[in-house]
C-alpha cells in the first residue's frame, strides 16, 4: 500500500544519495582509485628496499605510513561511505591504554567484514599502519593488499605446522624491535565459521572432552602459545575481542560498497600478558577456557542484543577521509583528461582500450572482494584430518 505522506526534501536527498551509492559508475571510480593508488603504494614500497639495510627503523616507519594510505581507504569506505559506526564495549580504565601499547588481539572469525571492522578500530586508536595478522599464505598473493603486507612484516602461514614453525618464530622475533605500536591479530579458529566446519570441530571437542561451543570453532592453540612466548616483553596484553552485529546482520564487503550501513558491536577485555601461562599445555587449556567465555558472551548477545560493560561509540577520525579524498582527486584528474582526449579523438581503438581497462578494474576488484566471501572459504578444517 502506498503512503499518503509526501516525502520531505531531506528524505528525497537521502534517497538520491543512497541511489548514487548503488551505481556501478560510483563503484568503478572507487575501485579505480583503490587499485591505482594501491599500485603506486606498492611501487613506493619497492623504492624503500635500498633503505632497509641502511636504516631499517626508518624504512619500517615509511612503510607504515604507506600502508596507512592504502588500508585507510577501506576504513573510509566503511565509516564515511556506508556510514557504519563501530561500537565498543570495554572497561574505561583499559580504553586509555588502547593504541599506546603493543597487543595480541584474539578475535572471532564469523563475518566477511571482520577484518574491516578490525582495521577501523586500529584507525581509531592510531595503529592502523602498523597492524599485523597471522594470515594464511594465500593472502600474500593478493594484488596490492598482499604485496603491501609483505613490506609491513605481516606473518603468513601455510597452516601446516612443520613447514611453518621456523618462519613463524623468526617473523615474531623480528617484531621485537618494531618502531611503532602494533596490534597482532590472531583468529585462533584458523578459518571462517561455517556450519560444516563447526560440526567437524565439535567432533574434535567431544573427542578431547572439551565443552562444545555454539558460536565458535574449536580454537587451534599452537599459534597462540608460540605468539605469546615469542612476544613476551614486547607485547603488554592480549585483547580478547568478541564481535557481533545487531539485528542478526550478515554484512558483506559488496554491501559496504553499495553504501549499506551496518551495526557492529565489539566487546574487548584486556588481559595482561603476565597472567597467561608459559607452559604449552596450560596455555592451551587457558585459551580453550577463553573461547568458552567468548561463546557465553555471544550467546548472551544473541538473547539481549548487547555485551557486558559500558559502551562507547568512538568518534571516527578525519584522516582516513582526507587521505581517500586526496587520492581520488589526484587520480581522477588524469582520468578525466584521458576521457576528454578520448572523446575528442573519436578513435574506436582508444575507446575499446578504455572500456577494456574499466572492465579489467571492475573484474579485478570483484575478484578481490570474492576473497572475503565465506562461500569461497577454504576447505581447511574439513575433513577432520585436514591441516
Ligand atoms: C580496542 C579494539 C581492539 C581490537 C580490534 C580488533 C582487531 C584489529 C587488529 C588487527 C587487524 C590487523 C590486520 C587484519 C587484516 C587482514 C587479515 C585478516 C584475516 C586473515 C586471517 C587468516 O588468514 S586466518 C588463517 C590463518 N591463521 C591461523 O590459522 C591462525 C590460527 N591457527 C593457529 O594458530 C594454529 O595453531 C597453527 C596454524 C599455527 C598450527 O595449527 P595446527 O593445526 O598444526 O596445530 P594446533 O596444535 O594449533 O592444532 C591441532 C589440534 O587442533 C585440533 N583440531 C581442532 N579442530 C580441528 C579440525 N577441525 N580438524 C582437525 N583438527 C582439529 C586437532 O585435534 C589437534 O589436536 P592435538 O591434540 O592432536 O594437538
Ligand atoms: C576505497 C576502498 C575500496 C575498496 C574496494 C574493494 C577492495 C577489495 C579489498 C579486498 C581486501 C582483501 C582483504 C582480505 C582480507 C580477507 C581476510 C579473510 O577473511 O581471510 C580469510 C582467512 O582468514 C581464512 O580463510 P578461509 O580458511 O576461511 O578460507
XYZ file of C-alpha atoms and ligand atoms in Angstrom:
487
model
C 0.000 0.000 0.000
C 1.476 3.364 -0.911
C 1.948 6.006 1.771
C -0.143 9.183 1.566
C 2.525 11.228 3.322
C 4.590 13.305 0.888
C 8.329 12.697 1.225
C 10.310 15.644 2.557
C 13.134 17.290 0.623
C 15.564 15.833 3.148
C 14.236 12.304 2.587
C 14.395 12.832 -1.167
C 18.021 13.940 -0.913
C 18.901 10.941 1.232
C 17.166 8.640 -1.228
C 19.169 10.130 -4.100
C 22.454 9.764 -2.191
C 21.606 6.162 -1.356
C 20.696 5.515 -5.000
C 24.008 7.017 -6.142
C 25.915 4.748 -3.751
C 24.468 1.740 -5.534
C 25.541 2.875 -9.010
C 28.164 0.950 -10.956
C 29.877 4.143 -12.087
C 30.500 5.202 -8.466
C 31.885 1.750 -7.709
C 34.116 1.942 -10.749
C 35.562 5.278 -9.623
C 36.144 3.933 -6.084
C 37.760 0.736 -7.337
C 39.891 2.608 -9.859
C 41.171 4.892 -7.074
C 41.866 1.947 -4.788
C 43.702 -0.122 -7.395
C 45.797 2.641 -8.929
C 46.722 4.207 -5.575
C 47.473 0.685 -4.319
C 49.861 0.020 -7.176
C 51.542 3.379 -6.551
C 51.900 2.487 -2.864
C 53.420 -0.881 -3.851
C 55.838 0.928 -6.156
C 56.864 3.350 -3.390
C 57.315 0.397 -1.047
C 59.683 -1.211 -3.534
C 61.609 2.083 -3.614
C 62.222 1.728 0.151
C 64.128 -1.535 -0.415
C 67.604 0.086 -0.572
C 66.847 1.848 2.733
C 66.296 -1.373 4.734
C 69.979 -2.311 5.166
C 70.943 1.320 5.903
C 68.174 2.424 8.293
C 65.708 -0.393 8.968
C 63.634 1.540 11.503
C 63.122 4.445 9.110
C 62.178 2.036 6.305
C 59.620 0.421 8.629
C 58.125 3.779 9.630
C 57.828 4.864 5.989
C 56.136 1.571 5.125
C 53.666 2.051 7.982
C 52.677 5.425 6.539
C 52.378 3.973 3.034
C 50.327 1.091 4.381
C 48.067 3.587 6.117
C 47.496 5.435 2.810
C 46.032 2.269 1.327
C 44.329 0.476 4.204
C 42.625 3.595 5.494
C 40.765 3.916 2.184
C 38.717 0.857 3.039
C 38.175 2.235 6.558
C 36.882 5.465 4.964
C 34.601 3.353 2.791
C 33.096 1.714 5.873
C 32.866 4.792 8.077
C 32.111 7.593 5.638
C 30.625 5.899 2.569
C 28.447 3.269 4.253
C 28.031 5.365 7.425
C 28.769 2.370 9.672
C 29.605 3.294 13.284
C 31.587 0.829 15.344
C 30.544 0.469 18.976
C 32.978 -0.617 21.669
C 32.087 -2.343 24.933
C 35.022 -2.123 27.292
C 36.343 -1.064 30.677
C 37.060 2.718 30.585
C 40.274 2.117 32.561
C 41.588 -0.038 29.717
C 40.305 2.289 26.989
C 43.101 4.742 27.859
C 45.723 2.104 27.041
C 44.427 1.137 23.585
C 46.854 2.295 20.920
C 49.560 3.120 23.499
C 50.944 -0.403 23.836
C 51.572 -3.492 21.716
C 48.897 -6.181 21.968
C 47.890 -9.596 20.679
C 44.267 -9.426 19.525
C 42.171 -12.609 19.676
C 39.074 -12.139 17.529
C 36.262 -14.475 16.431
C 36.142 -15.209 12.680
C 32.468 -15.313 11.686
C 31.930 -12.301 9.417
C 33.022 -11.291 5.949
C 33.990 -7.802 7.086
C 35.517 -8.641 10.466
C 38.938 -7.595 9.097
C 37.441 -4.241 8.054
C 35.914 -3.613 11.487
C 39.292 -4.568 12.980
C 41.053 -2.034 10.750
C 38.528 0.606 11.760
C 39.367 0.120 15.441
C 43.054 0.195 14.530
C 42.499 3.556 12.846
C 40.542 4.944 15.787
C 43.418 4.089 18.126
C 46.169 5.146 15.707
C 47.773 1.757 14.993
C 46.383 1.084 11.526
C 49.616 1.423 9.556
C 51.463 -0.990 11.830
C 48.689 -3.538 12.486
C 49.533 -7.164 11.718
C 47.894 -10.530 11.488
C 48.712 -14.207 11.396
C 47.330 -14.780 7.923
C 47.029 -17.697 5.544
C 49.752 -17.744 2.885
C 47.236 -17.391 0.038
C 46.512 -13.804 1.122
C 50.119 -12.791 0.447
C 49.484 -13.271 -3.290
C 46.531 -10.848 -3.340
C 47.488 -7.993 -5.659
C 48.025 -4.641 -3.959
C 46.949 -5.651 -0.422
C 49.023 -8.846 -0.202
C 52.063 -7.165 -1.729
C 51.701 -4.266 0.715
C 51.585 -6.689 3.667
C 54.946 -8.144 2.679
C 56.563 -4.779 3.474
C 54.604 -4.448 6.716
C 56.092 -7.715 8.010
C 52.802 -9.492 8.208
C 53.180 -13.134 9.306
C 51.999 -15.670 6.730
C 51.487 -19.386 7.342
C 50.527 -22.396 5.256
C 48.636 -23.815 8.278
C 50.998 -26.803 8.182
C 52.906 -26.564 11.429
C 56.037 -28.492 10.450
C 56.513 -26.226 7.430
C 55.515 -23.042 9.231
C 57.247 -23.146 12.571
C 60.671 -21.768 11.663
C 59.428 -18.834 9.659
C 56.649 -18.143 12.178
C 59.034 -17.894 15.137
C 61.523 -15.805 13.139
C 58.793 -13.394 11.979
C 57.640 -12.918 15.572
C 61.199 -12.363 16.784
C 61.616 -9.686 14.090
C 58.755 -7.742 15.667
C 60.616 -7.358 18.963
C 62.204 -4.069 17.886
C 59.294 -2.769 15.782
C 59.419 1.038 15.960
C 55.643 1.674 16.115
C 52.926 0.363 18.425
C 51.198 -2.580 16.758
C 48.319 -4.999 17.290
C 48.901 -8.581 16.205
C 45.631 -10.222 15.194
C 45.024 -13.931 15.710
C 41.888 -15.750 14.603
C 42.614 -18.866 16.659
C 39.845 -20.820 14.893
C 42.164 -20.724 11.847
C 39.346 -20.425 9.319
C 35.935 -18.798 8.975
C 32.883 -20.249 10.659
C 30.646 -22.459 8.516
C 28.093 -24.996 9.742
C 30.109 -27.860 8.284
C 33.394 -26.739 9.887
C 31.579 -26.177 13.149
C 30.223 -29.705 13.163
C 33.646 -31.193 12.439
C 35.417 -29.138 15.081
C 32.791 -30.017 17.692
C 33.522 -33.682 16.984
C 37.142 -32.877 17.860
C 35.998 -31.073 21.015
C 33.975 -34.108 22.032
C 36.939 -36.444 21.481
C 39.126 -34.146 23.595
C 36.484 -33.983 26.336
C 36.094 -30.232 25.879
C 32.761 -28.423 26.258
C 31.005 -27.747 22.950
C 30.951 -24.216 21.571
C 27.895 -22.860 19.815
C 29.240 -19.737 18.120
C 32.907 -20.586 17.556
C 35.013 -23.317 16.006
C 37.360 -25.050 18.416
C 40.471 -22.828 18.673
C 43.819 -24.150 17.437
C 46.167 -23.367 20.273
C 49.693 -23.733 18.927
C 49.836 -20.347 17.149
C 48.593 -18.522 20.220
C 51.107 -20.186 22.521
C 54.035 -19.532 20.164
C 52.953 -15.900 19.695
C 52.635 -15.291 23.435
C 56.006 -16.916 24.171
C 57.867 -15.051 21.446
C 56.280 -11.687 22.139
C 56.765 -11.686 25.916
C 58.460 -8.418 26.820
C 57.284 -6.880 23.517
C 53.546 -7.095 23.904
C 51.798 -5.850 27.052
C 48.468 -7.647 26.837
C 46.061 -9.899 24.998
C 42.882 -8.145 23.860
C 40.107 -10.691 23.923
C 37.725 -9.312 21.270
C 34.233 -10.579 20.544
C 32.498 -9.111 17.508
C 28.847 -9.322 16.551
C 26.310 -7.321 14.574
C 22.960 -6.028 15.741
C 19.726 -7.305 14.181
C 21.382 -10.554 13.022
C 23.060 -8.662 10.176
C 25.271 -10.668 7.809
C 27.493 -7.901 6.462
C 29.408 -8.170 3.198
C 32.072 -6.069 1.510
C 29.797 -5.648 -1.507
C 27.137 -4.309 0.863
C 29.632 -1.755 2.190
C 30.483 -0.750 -1.387
C 26.756 -0.314 -2.047
C 26.598 2.089 0.893
C 24.765 -0.249 3.251
C 25.042 0.763 6.906
C 25.871 -1.988 9.400
C 25.867 -2.068 13.207
C 28.964 -3.799 14.628
C 29.472 -4.205 18.380
C 32.873 -5.220 19.744
C 33.465 -6.385 23.305
C 37.109 -6.026 24.384
C 38.701 -7.391 27.545
C 42.325 -6.547 28.278
C 44.321 -9.401 29.786
C 47.891 -8.639 30.913
C 50.352 -10.972 29.223
C 51.981 -11.942 32.536
C 48.752 -13.665 33.574
C 48.943 -16.146 30.669
C 50.632 -19.486 31.499
C 54.037 -20.179 29.953
C 53.681 -23.934 29.764
C 52.201 -25.091 26.420
C 49.554 -27.414 27.862
C 48.436 -24.857 30.463
C 48.378 -22.070 27.866
C 46.320 -24.283 25.579
C 43.821 -25.016 28.366
C 43.718 -21.282 29.160
C 42.809 -20.490 25.523
C 40.068 -23.118 25.461
C 38.604 -21.529 28.598
C 38.805 -18.097 26.966
C 36.810 -19.388 23.987
C 34.208 -20.902 26.311
C 33.792 -17.442 27.867
C 33.630 -15.793 24.449
C 30.969 -18.294 23.454
C 28.921 -17.327 26.504
C 29.207 -13.612 25.587
C 27.958 -14.412 22.082
C 25.075 -16.455 23.442
C 24.082 -13.613 25.802
C 24.385 -11.163 22.910
C 22.032 -13.249 20.812
C 19.485 -13.074 23.671
C 19.925 -9.465 24.813
C 21.489 -7.635 21.846
C 24.350 -6.276 23.941
C 27.648 -7.216 25.549
C 28.530 -6.629 29.219
C 30.017 -3.392 30.462
C 29.845 0.258 29.497
C 29.712 1.047 25.790
C 31.154 3.871 23.762
C 30.983 4.921 20.121
C 34.498 6.241 19.479
C 34.492 9.200 17.074
C 35.700 8.429 13.557
C 38.919 10.174 12.626
C 39.033 12.511 9.637
C 42.418 11.309 8.373
C 41.001 8.300 6.575
C 38.517 10.520 4.722
C 41.091 13.205 3.902
C 43.505 10.580 2.556
C 40.750 8.962 0.485
C 39.524 12.252 -0.993
C 43.128 13.272 -1.701
C 43.858 10.114 -3.689
C 40.514 10.299 -5.502
C 41.093 13.879 -6.650
C 44.693 13.141 -7.609
C 43.775 10.116 -9.689
C 40.507 11.369 -11.157
C 42.198 14.362 -12.725
C 44.337 12.367 -15.217
C 41.416 10.019 -15.825
C 39.155 12.920 -16.790
C 41.856 14.354 -19.068
C 42.142 10.963 -20.717
C 38.401 10.712 -21.213
C 38.252 14.160 -22.792
C 41.089 13.197 -25.167
C 39.226 10.028 -25.930
C 36.021 11.758 -26.889
C 37.954 14.284 -28.958
C 39.931 11.620 -30.802
C 36.891 9.519 -31.665
C 39.247 6.590 -32.244
C 37.463 3.239 -31.942
C 40.666 1.547 -30.827
C 41.243 4.004 -27.949
C 37.605 3.748 -26.896
C 37.830 -0.046 -26.886
C 41.070 0.111 -24.864
C 39.388 2.360 -22.289
C 36.343 0.109 -21.997
C 38.716 -2.851 -21.623
C 40.630 -1.030 -18.868
C 37.396 -0.267 -16.956
C 36.281 -3.880 -17.318
C 39.664 -5.100 -16.042
C 39.450 -2.800 -12.986
C 35.928 -3.949 -12.274
C 36.679 -7.685 -12.671
C 39.947 -7.388 -10.697
C 38.341 -5.727 -7.696
C 35.326 -8.035 -7.836
C 37.746 -10.965 -7.668
C 39.478 -9.424 -4.645
C 36.156 -8.867 -2.933
C 35.403 -12.531 -3.670
C 38.303 -13.493 -1.398
C 36.369 -12.094 1.554
C 33.246 -14.173 0.848
C 32.591 -17.036 3.235
C 31.023 -19.127 0.493
C 34.513 -19.221 -1.063
C 36.164 -20.232 2.206
C 38.950 -22.834 2.003
C 38.429 -26.479 2.924
C 40.723 -26.082 5.951
C 39.118 -27.733 8.962
C 37.136 -30.261 6.895
C 37.555 -33.174 6.727
C 38.737 -33.865 10.244
C 42.394 -34.540 9.489
C 42.882 -31.744 7.019
C 45.648 -29.499 8.375
C 40.211 -1.957 21.073
C 39.981 -2.750 19.843
C 40.823 -3.913 19.723
C 40.960 -4.709 18.652
C 40.375 -4.550 17.331
C 40.360 -5.799 16.543
C 41.210 -6.173 15.561
C 42.258 -5.381 14.943
C 43.608 -5.972 14.885
C 44.407 -6.082 13.826
C 43.971 -6.023 12.402
C 45.097 -6.402 11.508
C 45.018 -6.997 10.331
C 43.819 -7.667 9.786
C 43.714 -7.619 8.349
C 43.539 -8.575 7.499
C 43.731 -10.043 7.687
C 42.509 -10.729 8.047
C 42.366 -12.022 8.166
C 43.336 -13.102 7.855
C 43.156 -14.192 8.843
C 43.560 -15.529 8.381
O 44.183 -15.709 7.375
S 43.066 -16.815 9.399
C 44.004 -18.167 8.819
C 45.419 -18.206 9.263
N 45.581 -18.079 10.663
C 45.559 -19.124 11.507
O 45.376 -20.247 11.114
C 45.772 -18.840 12.962
C 45.163 -19.863 13.867
N 45.843 -21.166 13.810
C 46.866 -21.471 14.603
O 47.292 -20.618 15.347
C 47.391 -22.900 14.572
O 47.780 -23.227 15.855
C 48.561 -23.103 13.596
C 48.118 -22.854 12.145
C 49.713 -22.195 13.919
C 49.027 -24.571 13.730
O 47.917 -25.379 13.564
P 47.953 -26.951 13.787
O 46.623 -27.478 13.410
O 49.116 -27.543 13.098
O 48.253 -27.123 15.344
P 47.343 -26.894 16.615
O 48.023 -27.591 17.743
O 47.095 -25.497 16.859
O 46.013 -27.626 16.293
C 45.991 -29.024 16.200
C 44.962 -29.546 17.146
O 43.726 -28.974 16.715
C 42.735 -29.986 16.803
N 41.654 -29.590 15.891
C 40.719 -28.677 16.178
N 39.857 -28.574 15.199
C 40.238 -29.403 14.248
C 39.716 -29.732 12.986
N 38.648 -29.102 12.506
N 40.348 -30.648 12.253
C 41.449 -31.244 12.734
N 41.987 -30.971 13.936
C 41.374 -30.073 14.688
C 43.468 -31.227 16.464
O 42.803 -32.332 17.020
C 44.823 -31.049 17.099
O 44.790 -31.508 18.421
P 46.039 -32.325 19.049
O 45.591 -32.642 20.436
O 46.217 -33.519 18.191
O 47.224 -31.411 19.014
C 38.211 2.663 -1.135
C 38.299 1.239 -0.871
C 37.743 0.449 -1.974
C 37.709 -0.971 -1.613
C 37.320 -1.739 -2.784
C 37.397 -3.170 -2.504
C 38.781 -3.653 -2.453
C 38.901 -5.082 -2.158
C 39.743 -5.237 -0.956
C 39.998 -6.623 -0.669
C 40.646 -6.714 0.657
C 41.077 -8.056 0.904
C 41.452 -8.229 2.304
C 41.452 -9.666 2.557
C 41.216 -9.988 3.948
C 40.424 -11.236 3.984
C 40.504 -11.820 5.325
C 39.853 -13.126 5.393
O 38.742 -13.187 5.786
O 40.624 -14.194 5.065
C 40.116 -15.458 5.307
C 41.032 -16.232 6.201
O 41.113 -15.604 7.417
C 40.553 -17.624 6.424
O 40.317 -18.161 5.212
P 39.366 -19.450 4.994
O 40.079 -20.651 5.524
O 38.068 -19.206 5.709
O 39.216 -19.500 3.515
